[in-house]
Short mmCIF file of N, CA and C in Angstrom, two decimals:
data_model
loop_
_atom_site.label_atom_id
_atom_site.label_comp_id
_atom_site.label_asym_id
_atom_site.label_seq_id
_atom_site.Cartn_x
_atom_site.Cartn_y
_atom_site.Cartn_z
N UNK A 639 8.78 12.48 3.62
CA UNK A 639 7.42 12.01 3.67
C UNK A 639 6.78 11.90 2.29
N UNK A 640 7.47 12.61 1.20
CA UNK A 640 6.94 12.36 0.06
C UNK A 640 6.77 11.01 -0.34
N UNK A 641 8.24 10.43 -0.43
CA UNK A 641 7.92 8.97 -0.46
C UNK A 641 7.32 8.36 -0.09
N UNK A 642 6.69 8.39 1.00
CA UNK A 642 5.94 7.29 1.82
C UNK A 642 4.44 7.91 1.34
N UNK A 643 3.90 9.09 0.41
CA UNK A 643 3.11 9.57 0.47
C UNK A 643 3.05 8.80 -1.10
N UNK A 644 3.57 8.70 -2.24
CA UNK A 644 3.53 8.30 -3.30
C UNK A 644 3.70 6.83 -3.28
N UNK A 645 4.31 6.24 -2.31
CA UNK A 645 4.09 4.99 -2.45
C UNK A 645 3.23 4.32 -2.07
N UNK A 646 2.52 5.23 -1.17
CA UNK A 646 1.07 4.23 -0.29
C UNK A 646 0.48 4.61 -1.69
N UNK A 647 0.51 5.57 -2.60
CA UNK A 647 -0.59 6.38 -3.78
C UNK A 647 -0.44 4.89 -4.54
N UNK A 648 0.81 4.67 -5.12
CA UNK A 648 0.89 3.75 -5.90
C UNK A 648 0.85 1.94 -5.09
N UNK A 649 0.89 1.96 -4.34
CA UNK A 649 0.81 0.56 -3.55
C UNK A 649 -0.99 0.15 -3.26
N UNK A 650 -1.87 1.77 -3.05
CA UNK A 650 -3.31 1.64 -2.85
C UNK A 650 -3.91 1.51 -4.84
N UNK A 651 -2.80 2.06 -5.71
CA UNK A 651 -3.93 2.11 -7.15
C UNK A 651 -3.50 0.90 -7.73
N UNK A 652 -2.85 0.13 -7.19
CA UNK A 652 -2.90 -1.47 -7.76
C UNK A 652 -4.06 -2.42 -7.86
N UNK A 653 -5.04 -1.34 -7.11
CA UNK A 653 -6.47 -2.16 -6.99
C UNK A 653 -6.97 -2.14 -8.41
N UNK A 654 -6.27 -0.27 -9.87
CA UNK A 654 -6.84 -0.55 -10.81
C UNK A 654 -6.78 -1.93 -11.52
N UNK A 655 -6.34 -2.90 -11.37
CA UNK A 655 -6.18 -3.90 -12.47
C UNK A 655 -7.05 -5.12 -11.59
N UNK A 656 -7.79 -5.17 -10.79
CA UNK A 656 -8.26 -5.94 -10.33
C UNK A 656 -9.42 -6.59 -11.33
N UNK A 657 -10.01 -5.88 -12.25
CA UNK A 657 -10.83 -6.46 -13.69
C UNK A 657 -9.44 -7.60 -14.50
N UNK A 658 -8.66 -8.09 -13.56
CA UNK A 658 -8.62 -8.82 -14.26
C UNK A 658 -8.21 -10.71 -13.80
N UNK A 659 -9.56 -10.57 -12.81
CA UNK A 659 -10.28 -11.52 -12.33
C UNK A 659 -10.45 -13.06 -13.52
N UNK A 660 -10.30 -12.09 -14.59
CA UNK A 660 -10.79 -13.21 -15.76
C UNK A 660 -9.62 -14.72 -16.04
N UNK A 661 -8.56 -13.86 -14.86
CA UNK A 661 -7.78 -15.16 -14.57
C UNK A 661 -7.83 -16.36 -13.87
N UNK A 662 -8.97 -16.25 -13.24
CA UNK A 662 -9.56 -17.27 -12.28
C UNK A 662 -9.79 -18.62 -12.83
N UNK A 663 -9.00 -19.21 -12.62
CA UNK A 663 -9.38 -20.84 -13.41
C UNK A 663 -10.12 -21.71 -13.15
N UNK A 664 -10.68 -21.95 -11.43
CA UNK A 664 -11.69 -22.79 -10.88
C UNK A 664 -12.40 -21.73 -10.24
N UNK A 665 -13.68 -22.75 -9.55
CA UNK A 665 -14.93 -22.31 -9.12
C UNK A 665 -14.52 -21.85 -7.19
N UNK A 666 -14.81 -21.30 -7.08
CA UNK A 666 -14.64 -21.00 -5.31
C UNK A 666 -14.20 -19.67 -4.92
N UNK A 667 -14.09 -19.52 -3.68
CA UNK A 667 -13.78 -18.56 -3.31
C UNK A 667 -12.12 -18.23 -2.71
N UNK A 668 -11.43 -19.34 -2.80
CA UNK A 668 -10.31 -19.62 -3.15
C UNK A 668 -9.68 -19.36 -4.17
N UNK A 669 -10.05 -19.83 -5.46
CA UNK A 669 -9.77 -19.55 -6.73
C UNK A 669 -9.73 -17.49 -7.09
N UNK A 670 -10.65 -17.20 -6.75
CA UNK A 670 -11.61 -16.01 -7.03
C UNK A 670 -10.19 -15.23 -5.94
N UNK A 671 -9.95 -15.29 -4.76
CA UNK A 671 -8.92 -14.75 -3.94
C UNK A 671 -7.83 -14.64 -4.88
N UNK A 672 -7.08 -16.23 -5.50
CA UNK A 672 -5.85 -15.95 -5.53
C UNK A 672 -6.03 -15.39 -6.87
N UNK A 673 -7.25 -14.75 -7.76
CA UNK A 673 -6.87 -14.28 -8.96
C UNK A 673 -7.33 -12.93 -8.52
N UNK A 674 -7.38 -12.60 -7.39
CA UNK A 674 -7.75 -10.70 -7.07
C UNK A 674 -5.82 -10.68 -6.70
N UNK A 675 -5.44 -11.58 -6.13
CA UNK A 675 -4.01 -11.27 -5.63
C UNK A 675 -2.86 -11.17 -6.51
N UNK A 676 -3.37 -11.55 -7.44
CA UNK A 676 -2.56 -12.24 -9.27
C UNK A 676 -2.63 -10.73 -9.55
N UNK A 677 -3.98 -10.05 -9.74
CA UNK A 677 -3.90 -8.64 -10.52
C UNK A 677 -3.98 -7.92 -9.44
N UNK A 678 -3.74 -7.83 -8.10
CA UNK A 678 -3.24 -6.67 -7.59
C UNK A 678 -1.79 -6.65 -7.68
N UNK A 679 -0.86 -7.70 -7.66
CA UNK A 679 0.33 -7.73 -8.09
C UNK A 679 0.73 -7.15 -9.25
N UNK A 680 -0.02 -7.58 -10.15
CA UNK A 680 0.16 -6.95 -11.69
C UNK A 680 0.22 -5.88 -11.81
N UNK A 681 -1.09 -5.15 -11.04
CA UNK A 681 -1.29 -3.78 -10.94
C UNK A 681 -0.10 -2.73 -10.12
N UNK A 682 0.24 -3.55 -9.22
CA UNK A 682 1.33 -2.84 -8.51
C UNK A 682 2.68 -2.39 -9.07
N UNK A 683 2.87 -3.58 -9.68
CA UNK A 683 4.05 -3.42 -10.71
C UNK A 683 4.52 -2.52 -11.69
N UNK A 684 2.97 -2.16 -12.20
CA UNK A 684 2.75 -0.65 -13.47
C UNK A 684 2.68 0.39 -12.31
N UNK A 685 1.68 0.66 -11.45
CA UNK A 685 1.76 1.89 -10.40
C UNK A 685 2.75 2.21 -9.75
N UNK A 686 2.97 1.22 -9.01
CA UNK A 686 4.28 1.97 -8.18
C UNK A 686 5.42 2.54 -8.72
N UNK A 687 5.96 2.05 -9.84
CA UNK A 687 7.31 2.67 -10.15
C UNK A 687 6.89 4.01 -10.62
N UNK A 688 5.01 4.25 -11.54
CA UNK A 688 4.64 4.96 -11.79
C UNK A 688 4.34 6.26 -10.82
N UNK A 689 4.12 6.10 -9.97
CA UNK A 689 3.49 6.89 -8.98
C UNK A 689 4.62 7.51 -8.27
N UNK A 690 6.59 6.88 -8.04
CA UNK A 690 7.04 6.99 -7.37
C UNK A 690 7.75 8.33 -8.57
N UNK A 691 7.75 8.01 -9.40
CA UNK A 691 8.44 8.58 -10.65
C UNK A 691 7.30 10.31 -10.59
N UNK A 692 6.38 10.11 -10.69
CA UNK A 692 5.47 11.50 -10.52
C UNK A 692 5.69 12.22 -8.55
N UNK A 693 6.20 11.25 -8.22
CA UNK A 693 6.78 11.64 -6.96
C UNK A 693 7.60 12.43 -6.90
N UNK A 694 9.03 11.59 -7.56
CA UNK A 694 10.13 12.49 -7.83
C UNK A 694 10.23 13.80 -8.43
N UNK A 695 9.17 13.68 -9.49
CA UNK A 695 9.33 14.67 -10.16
C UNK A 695 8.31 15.83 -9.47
N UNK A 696 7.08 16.28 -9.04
CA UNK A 696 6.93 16.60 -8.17
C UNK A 696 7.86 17.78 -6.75
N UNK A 697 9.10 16.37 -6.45
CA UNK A 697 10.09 16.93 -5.41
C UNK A 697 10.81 17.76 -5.97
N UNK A 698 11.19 17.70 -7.49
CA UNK A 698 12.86 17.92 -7.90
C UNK A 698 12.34 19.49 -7.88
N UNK A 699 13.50 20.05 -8.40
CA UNK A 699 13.38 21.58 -8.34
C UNK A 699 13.13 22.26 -9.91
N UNK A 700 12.68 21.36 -10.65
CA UNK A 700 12.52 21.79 -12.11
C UNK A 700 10.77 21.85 -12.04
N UNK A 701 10.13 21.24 -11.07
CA UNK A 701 8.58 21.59 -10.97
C UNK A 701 8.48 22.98 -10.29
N UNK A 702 7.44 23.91 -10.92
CA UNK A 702 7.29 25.23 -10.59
C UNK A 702 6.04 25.33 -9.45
N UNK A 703 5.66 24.02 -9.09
CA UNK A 703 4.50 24.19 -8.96
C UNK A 703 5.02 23.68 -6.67
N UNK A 704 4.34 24.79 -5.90
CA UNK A 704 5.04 24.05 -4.35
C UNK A 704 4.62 22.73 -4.19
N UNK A 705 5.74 22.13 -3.26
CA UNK A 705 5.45 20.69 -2.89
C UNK A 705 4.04 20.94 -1.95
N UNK A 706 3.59 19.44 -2.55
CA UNK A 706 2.52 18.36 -1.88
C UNK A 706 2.79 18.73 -0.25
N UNK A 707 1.71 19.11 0.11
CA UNK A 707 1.98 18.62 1.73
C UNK A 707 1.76 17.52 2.47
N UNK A 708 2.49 17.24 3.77
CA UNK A 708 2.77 15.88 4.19
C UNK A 708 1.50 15.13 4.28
N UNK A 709 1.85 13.73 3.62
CA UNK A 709 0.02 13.07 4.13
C UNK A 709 -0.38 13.11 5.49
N UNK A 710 -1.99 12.96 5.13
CA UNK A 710 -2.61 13.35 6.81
C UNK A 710 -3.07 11.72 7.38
N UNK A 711 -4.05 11.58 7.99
CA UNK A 711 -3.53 10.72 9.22
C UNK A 711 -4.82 9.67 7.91
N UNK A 712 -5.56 10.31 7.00
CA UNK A 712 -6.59 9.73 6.03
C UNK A 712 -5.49 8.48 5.45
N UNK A 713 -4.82 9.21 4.47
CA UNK A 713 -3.91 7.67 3.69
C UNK A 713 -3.33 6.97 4.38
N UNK A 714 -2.93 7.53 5.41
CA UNK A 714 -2.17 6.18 6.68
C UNK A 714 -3.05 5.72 6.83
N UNK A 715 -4.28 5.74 7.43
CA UNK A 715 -5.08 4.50 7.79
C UNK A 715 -6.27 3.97 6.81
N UNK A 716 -6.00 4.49 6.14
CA UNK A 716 -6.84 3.39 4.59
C UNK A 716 -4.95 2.64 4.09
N UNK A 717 -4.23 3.39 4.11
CA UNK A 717 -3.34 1.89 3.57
C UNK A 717 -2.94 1.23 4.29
N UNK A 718 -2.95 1.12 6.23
CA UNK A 718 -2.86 0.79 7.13
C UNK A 718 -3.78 -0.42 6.64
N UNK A 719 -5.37 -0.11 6.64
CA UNK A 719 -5.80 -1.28 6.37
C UNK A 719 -6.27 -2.07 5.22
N UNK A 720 -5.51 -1.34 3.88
CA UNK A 720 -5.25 -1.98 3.05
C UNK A 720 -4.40 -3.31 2.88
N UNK A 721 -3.44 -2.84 3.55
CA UNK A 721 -2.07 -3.50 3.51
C UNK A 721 -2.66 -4.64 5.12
N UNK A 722 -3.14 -4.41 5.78
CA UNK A 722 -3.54 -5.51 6.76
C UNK A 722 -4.65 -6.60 5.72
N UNK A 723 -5.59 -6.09 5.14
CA UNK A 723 -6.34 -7.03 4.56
C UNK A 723 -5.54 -8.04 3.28
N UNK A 724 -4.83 -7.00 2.50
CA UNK A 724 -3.65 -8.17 1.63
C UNK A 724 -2.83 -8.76 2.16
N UNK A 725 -2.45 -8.48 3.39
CA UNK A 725 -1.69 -9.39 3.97
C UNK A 725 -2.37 -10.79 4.59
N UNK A 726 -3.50 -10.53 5.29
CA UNK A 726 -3.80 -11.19 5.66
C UNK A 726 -4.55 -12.25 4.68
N UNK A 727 -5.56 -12.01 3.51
CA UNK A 727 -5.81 -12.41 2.45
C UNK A 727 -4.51 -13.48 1.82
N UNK A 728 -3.50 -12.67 1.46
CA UNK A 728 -2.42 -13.52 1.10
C UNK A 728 -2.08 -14.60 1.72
N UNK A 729 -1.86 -14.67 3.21
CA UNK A 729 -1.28 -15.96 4.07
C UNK A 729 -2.27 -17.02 4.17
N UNK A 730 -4.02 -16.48 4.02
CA UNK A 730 -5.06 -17.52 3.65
C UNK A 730 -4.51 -18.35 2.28
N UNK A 731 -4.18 -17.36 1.28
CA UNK A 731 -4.28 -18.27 0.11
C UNK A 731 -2.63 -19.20 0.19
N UNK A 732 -1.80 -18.47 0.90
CA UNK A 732 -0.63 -19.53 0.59
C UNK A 732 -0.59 -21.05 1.31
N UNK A 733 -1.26 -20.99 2.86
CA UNK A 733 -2.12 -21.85 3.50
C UNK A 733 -2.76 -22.66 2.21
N UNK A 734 -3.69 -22.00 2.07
CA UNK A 734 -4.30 -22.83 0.42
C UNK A 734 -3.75 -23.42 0.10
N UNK A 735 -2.61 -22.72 -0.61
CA UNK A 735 -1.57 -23.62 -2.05
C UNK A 735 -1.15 -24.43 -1.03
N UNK A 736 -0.42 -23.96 0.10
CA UNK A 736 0.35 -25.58 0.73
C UNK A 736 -0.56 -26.78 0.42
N UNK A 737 -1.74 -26.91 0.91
CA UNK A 737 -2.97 -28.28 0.61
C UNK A 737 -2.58 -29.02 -0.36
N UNK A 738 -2.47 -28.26 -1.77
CA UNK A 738 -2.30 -28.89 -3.06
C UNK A 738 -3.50 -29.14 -3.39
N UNK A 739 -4.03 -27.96 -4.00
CA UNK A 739 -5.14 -27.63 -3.99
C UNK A 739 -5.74 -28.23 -5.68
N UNK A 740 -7.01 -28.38 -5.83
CA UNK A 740 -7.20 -28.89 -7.30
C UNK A 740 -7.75 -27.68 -8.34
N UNK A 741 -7.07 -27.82 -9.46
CA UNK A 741 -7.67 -26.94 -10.28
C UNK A 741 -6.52 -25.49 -10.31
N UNK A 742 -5.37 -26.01 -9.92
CA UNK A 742 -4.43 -24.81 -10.00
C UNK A 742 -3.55 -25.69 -10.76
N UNK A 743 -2.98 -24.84 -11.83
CA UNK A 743 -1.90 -25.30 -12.93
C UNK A 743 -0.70 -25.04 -12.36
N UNK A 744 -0.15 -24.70 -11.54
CA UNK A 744 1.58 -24.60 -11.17
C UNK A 744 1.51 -24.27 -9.70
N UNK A 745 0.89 -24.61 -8.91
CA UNK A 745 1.23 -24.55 -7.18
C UNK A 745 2.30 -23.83 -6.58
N UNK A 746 3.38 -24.33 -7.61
CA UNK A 746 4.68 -23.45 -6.81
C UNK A 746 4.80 -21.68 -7.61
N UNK A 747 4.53 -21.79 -8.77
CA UNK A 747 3.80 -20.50 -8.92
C UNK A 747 3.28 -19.85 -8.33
N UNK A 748 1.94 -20.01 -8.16
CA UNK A 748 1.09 -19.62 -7.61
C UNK A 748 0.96 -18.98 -6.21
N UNK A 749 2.10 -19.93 -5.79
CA UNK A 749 2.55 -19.55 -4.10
C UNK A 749 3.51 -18.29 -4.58
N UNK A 750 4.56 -18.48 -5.13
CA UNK A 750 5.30 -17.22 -5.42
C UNK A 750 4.27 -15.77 -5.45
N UNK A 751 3.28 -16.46 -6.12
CA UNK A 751 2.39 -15.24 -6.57
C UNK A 751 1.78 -14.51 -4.96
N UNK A 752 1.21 -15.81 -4.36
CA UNK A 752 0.95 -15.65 -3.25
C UNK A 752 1.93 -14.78 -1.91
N UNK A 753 2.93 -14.88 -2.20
CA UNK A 753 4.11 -14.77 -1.29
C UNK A 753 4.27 -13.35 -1.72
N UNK A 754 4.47 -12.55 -2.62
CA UNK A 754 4.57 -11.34 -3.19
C UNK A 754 3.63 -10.40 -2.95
N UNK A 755 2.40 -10.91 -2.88
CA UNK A 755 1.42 -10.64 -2.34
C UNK A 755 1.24 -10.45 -0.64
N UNK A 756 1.94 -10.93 0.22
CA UNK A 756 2.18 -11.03 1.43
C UNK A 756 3.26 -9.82 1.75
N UNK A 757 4.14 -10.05 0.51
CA UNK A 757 5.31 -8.84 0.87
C UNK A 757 5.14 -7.22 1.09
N UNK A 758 3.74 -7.64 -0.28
CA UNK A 758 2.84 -6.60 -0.62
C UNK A 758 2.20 -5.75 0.25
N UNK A 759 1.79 -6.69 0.71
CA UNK A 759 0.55 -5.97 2.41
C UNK A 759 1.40 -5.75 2.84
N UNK A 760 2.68 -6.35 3.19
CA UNK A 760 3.33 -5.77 4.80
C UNK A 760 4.00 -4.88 4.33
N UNK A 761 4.57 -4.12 3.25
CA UNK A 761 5.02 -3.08 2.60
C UNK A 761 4.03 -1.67 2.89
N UNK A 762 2.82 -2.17 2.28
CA UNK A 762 1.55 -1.44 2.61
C UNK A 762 1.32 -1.10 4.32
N UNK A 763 1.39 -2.16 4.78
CA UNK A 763 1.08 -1.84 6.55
C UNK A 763 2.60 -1.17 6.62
N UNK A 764 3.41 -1.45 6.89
CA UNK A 764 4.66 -0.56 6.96
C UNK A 764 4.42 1.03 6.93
N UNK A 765 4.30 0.96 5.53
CA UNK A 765 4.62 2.38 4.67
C UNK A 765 3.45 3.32 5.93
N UNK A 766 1.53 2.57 5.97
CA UNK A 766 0.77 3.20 6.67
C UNK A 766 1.28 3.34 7.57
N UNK A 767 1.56 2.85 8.83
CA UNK A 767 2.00 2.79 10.40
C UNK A 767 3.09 4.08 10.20
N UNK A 768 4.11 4.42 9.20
CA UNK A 768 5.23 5.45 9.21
C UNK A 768 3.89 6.68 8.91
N UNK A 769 3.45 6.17 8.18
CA UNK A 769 2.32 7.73 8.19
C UNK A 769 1.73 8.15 9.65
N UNK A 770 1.09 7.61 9.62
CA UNK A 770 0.50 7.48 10.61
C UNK A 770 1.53 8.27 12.12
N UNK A 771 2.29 7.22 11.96
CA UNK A 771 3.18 7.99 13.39
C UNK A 771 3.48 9.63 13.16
N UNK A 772 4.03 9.24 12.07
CA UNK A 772 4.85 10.74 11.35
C UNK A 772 3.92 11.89 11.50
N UNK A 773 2.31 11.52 11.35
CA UNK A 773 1.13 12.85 11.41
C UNK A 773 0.89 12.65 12.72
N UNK A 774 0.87 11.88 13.66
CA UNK A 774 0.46 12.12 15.05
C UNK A 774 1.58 12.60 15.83
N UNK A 775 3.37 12.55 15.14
CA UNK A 775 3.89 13.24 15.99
C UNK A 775 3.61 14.56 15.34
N UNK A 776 3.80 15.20 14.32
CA UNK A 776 3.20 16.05 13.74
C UNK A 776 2.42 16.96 14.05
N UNK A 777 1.16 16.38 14.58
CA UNK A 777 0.04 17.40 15.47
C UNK A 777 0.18 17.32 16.97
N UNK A 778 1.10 16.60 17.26
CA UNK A 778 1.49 17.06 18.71
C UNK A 778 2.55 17.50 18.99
N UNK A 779 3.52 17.71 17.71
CA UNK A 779 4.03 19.25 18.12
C UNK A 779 3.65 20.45 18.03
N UNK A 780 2.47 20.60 17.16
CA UNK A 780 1.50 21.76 16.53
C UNK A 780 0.55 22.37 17.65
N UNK A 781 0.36 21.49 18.72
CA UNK A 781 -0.53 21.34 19.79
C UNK A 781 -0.03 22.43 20.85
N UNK A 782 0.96 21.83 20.94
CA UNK A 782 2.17 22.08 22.10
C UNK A 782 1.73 24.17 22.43
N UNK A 783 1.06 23.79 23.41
CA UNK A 783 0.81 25.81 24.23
C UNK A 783 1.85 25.97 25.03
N UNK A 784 2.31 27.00 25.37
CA UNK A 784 2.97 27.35 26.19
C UNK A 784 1.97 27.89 27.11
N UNK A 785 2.22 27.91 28.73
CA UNK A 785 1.98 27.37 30.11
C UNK A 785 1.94 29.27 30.30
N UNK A 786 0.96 29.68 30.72
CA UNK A 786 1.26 31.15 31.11
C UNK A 786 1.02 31.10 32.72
N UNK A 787 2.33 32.22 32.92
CA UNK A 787 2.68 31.94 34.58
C UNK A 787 2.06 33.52 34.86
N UNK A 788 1.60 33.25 36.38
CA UNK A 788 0.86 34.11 36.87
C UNK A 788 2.18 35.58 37.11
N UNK A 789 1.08 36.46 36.84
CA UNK A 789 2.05 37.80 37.46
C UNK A 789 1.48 38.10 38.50
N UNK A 790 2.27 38.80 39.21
CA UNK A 790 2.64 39.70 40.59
C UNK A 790 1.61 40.85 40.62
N UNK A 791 0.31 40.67 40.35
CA UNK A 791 -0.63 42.30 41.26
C UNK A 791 -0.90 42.30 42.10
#
């Protein structure tokens, strides 16, 4: 569960690079989409390997410090619907690029960009939904009373 706990970490802090909007080449809300999807990609690229790497190290047995406990049902469903909104965001804008849209310099780029971005979310919804299950079976084995049977007075 560590993994899935460091990668939603690093798959949710890809949002840091989102200042860099300044890639937006036309006017709209189209434009403005596919340059939040440009630097959450970007951003993902530096975090995740980052985040997975403070993961590992974390697990290994040269940290003195006890393991992280398993994520709770909180990061599953913020990257649950993280990863639903980039996904869904993404398939708007690749829709987009199919049009042949004006004011974009490389279309088939752009879709790549777009498409990675799609892989992105459903990586994200993935990773959440395994959380998610993993803490609800979790607290219903924690739940689990045993049945007290009547005695004989």
């Amino acid at each position: 569960m560590l993994f899935s706990r460091f990668l939603a970490i690093g798959l949710l802090s890809g949002v840091a690079l989102l200042p860099l909007l300044w890639l937006q080449r036309g006017d709209g809300f189209e434009h403005l989409r596919l340059a939040a999807l440009m630097g959450l990609d970007i951003g993902q690229l530096f975090t995740v390997p980052i985040a997975l790497v403070v993961g590992a190290w974390k697990a290994s047995f040269w940290n003195k410090r006890p393991r992280p406990p398993a994520p709770g049902s909180v990061l599953g469903g913020i990257t649950f619907a993280f990863g639903a909104l980039v996904m869904t965001q993404a398939i708007a804008t690749t829709r987009w690029l199919r049009g042949g849209p004006s004011g974009v310099g490389d279309p088939d780029g752009e879709f790549v960009i777009a498409m990675l971005a799609v892989l992105s979310g459903g990586v994200a919804l993935l990773v959440g939904t395994v959380i998610l299950v993993k803490r609800s079976i979790t607290v219903k084995r924690s739940r689990k009373v045993g049945v007290l049977t009547p005695t004989g007075q």
